Amino acid sequence: MATPSETAAMRRAVELAARGAGTARPNPVVGAVVLDSAGASVGEGWHERAGAAHAEVAALAAAGQRARGGTLVVTLEPCDHTGRTGPCTKAIIDAGVRRVVHAVDDPTETAAGGASTLGAAGIEVEAGLLREEAEEVNVRWLTAVRRRRPWVVWKVASTLDGRVAAPDGTSRWISGPLSRADTHRLRAACDTIIAGSGTVRSDDPALTVRDSAGRLVGDQPLRVVVDTHGRTPADARVRDEAAPTWIATAAQLGKDVEGRVDLPALTRALFERGARVALLEGGPRLAGGFLRAGLVDEVVAYLAPTLLGAGPAALEGTGITTLAGALPLDVRDVRLVGPDVRVTARLAATEGRP
Ligand code: AOF
Ligand code: ZN
């Protein structure tokens, strides 16, 4: 049984893990706290970015000799492999820790097995403390690894009546400048941006992460154009040097029953390339295909305070014919972004399903 100080330490470790959100990808967010033998916190750590110290190693370094005979509390089972950094199990054993409490088992084939290695070294191991909180803070990565496809966020900007363009085809700047800046924040938290070739042809988007002055910032996500027949124009902006781009065609990935790019094959291929969080941006038919295939985890909708009453809808081709088939959403956040309403929701149907 975990002690009250271990429970408090795990709550803190979850907070520390959250600091890695947006930077740790493609790695998980992980937080760790070291308690000395009296139960006092003597070191904290979190995983900041791939290649940097794992949370456990950072916390043990902060604790130094005070870790000896103490307890390591960590949100994810310590890794047992040498990847970009050495195995945490070794660091834990070398530090002389007596007990390890972790919240969530490592779901990867490569890094799992840490708990049994620690047990074999005579360290007491307890799993499952505050599992729900630790699952939630790392939900994107855990879901991606368990399903072997990236966590997919569908981003959409529409009028209040759900139109993404007017009947004459005009569609740029439905949402306001603050929503557009917010979209760059969303993009920065993803490793992949996906758009359909129709959107690329009509809007010629750059699909890069830029600051308010239009300068490129940070590591650019992979741009993916879903382009069944490979018709993305040679001079499309997505083909420039600003970021890597993959024009994903049916010739590479196969076709679904409607003759379009096989989307489960696409997301599997993206996962193999290291994608863990993808932002799906337009158009309505591609979003419909993703939803139909059960490949969307989260929706971020910017609703502009305007009405059109005509023009294409935000979503098409979901295959839904009756109200009972409507996809239920679990709304997590609603706020004003300038004049627009931003709704963030999870697909209720996929939630918690491994
Ligand atoms: C992290 N940070 O704090 C912990 C991780 O190859 P590497 O070194 O980047 O290791 C990545 C794997 O290590 C990761 O997929 C996960 O299974 C395990 N634990 N990873 O990035 C951490 N504790
Ligand atoms: Zn590790």
PDB file of C-alpha atoms and ligand atoms in Angstrom, residues 30 47 52-57 76-81 83 85-89 91-92 106 111, ligand 2:
ATOM      1  CA  VAL A  30       6.868  11.571 -17.468  1.00  0.00           C
ATOM      2  CA  HIS A  47      11.190  14.454 -19.218  1.00  0.00           C
ATOM      3  CA  ALA A  52      17.327  14.470 -22.665  1.00  0.00           C
ATOM      4  CA  ALA A  53      17.365  12.668 -19.300  1.00  0.00           C
ATOM      5  CA  HIS A  54      14.404  10.498 -18.470  1.00  0.00           C
ATOM      6  CA  ALA A  55      12.337  11.778 -15.533  1.00  0.00           C
ATOM      7  CA  GLU A  56      13.710   9.156 -13.138  1.00  0.00           C
ATOM      8  CA  VAL A  57      17.321   9.977 -13.977  1.00  0.00           C
ATOM      9  CA  LEU A  76       5.400   5.623 -15.991  1.00  0.00           C
ATOM     10  CA  GLU A  77       7.062   2.280 -15.374  1.00  0.00           C
ATOM     11  CA  PRO A  78      10.849   2.839 -15.536  1.00  0.00           C
ATOM     12  CA  CYS A  79      12.344   1.791 -18.863  1.00  0.00           C
ATOM     13  CA  ASP A  80      14.526  -1.251 -19.184  1.00  0.00           C
ATOM     14  CA  HIS A  81      16.194  -0.440 -22.482  1.00  0.00           C
ATOM     15  CA  GLY A  83      17.409   3.972 -26.436  1.00  0.00           C
ATOM     16  CA  THR A  85      19.554   7.307 -23.157  1.00  0.00           C
ATOM     17  CA  GLY A  86      20.523   4.413 -20.864  1.00  0.00           C
ATOM     18  CA  PRO A  87      18.065   2.226 -18.940  1.00  0.00           C
ATOM     19  CA  CYS A  88      16.414   3.861 -15.939  1.00  0.00           C
ATOM     20  CA  THR A  89      16.360   0.504 -14.149  1.00  0.00           C
ATOM     21  CA  ALA A  91      20.192   4.191 -12.681  1.00  0.00           C
ATOM     22  CA  ILE A  92      17.642   3.256 -10.011  1.00  0.00           C
ATOM     23  CA  ASP A 106       5.044   0.965 -20.047  1.00  0.00           C
ATOM     24  CA  ALA A 111      11.109  -0.345 -22.956  1.00  0.00           C
TER      25      ALA A 111
HETATM   26 ZN    ZN B   2      13.932   5.585 -18.782  1.00  0.00          ZN
END
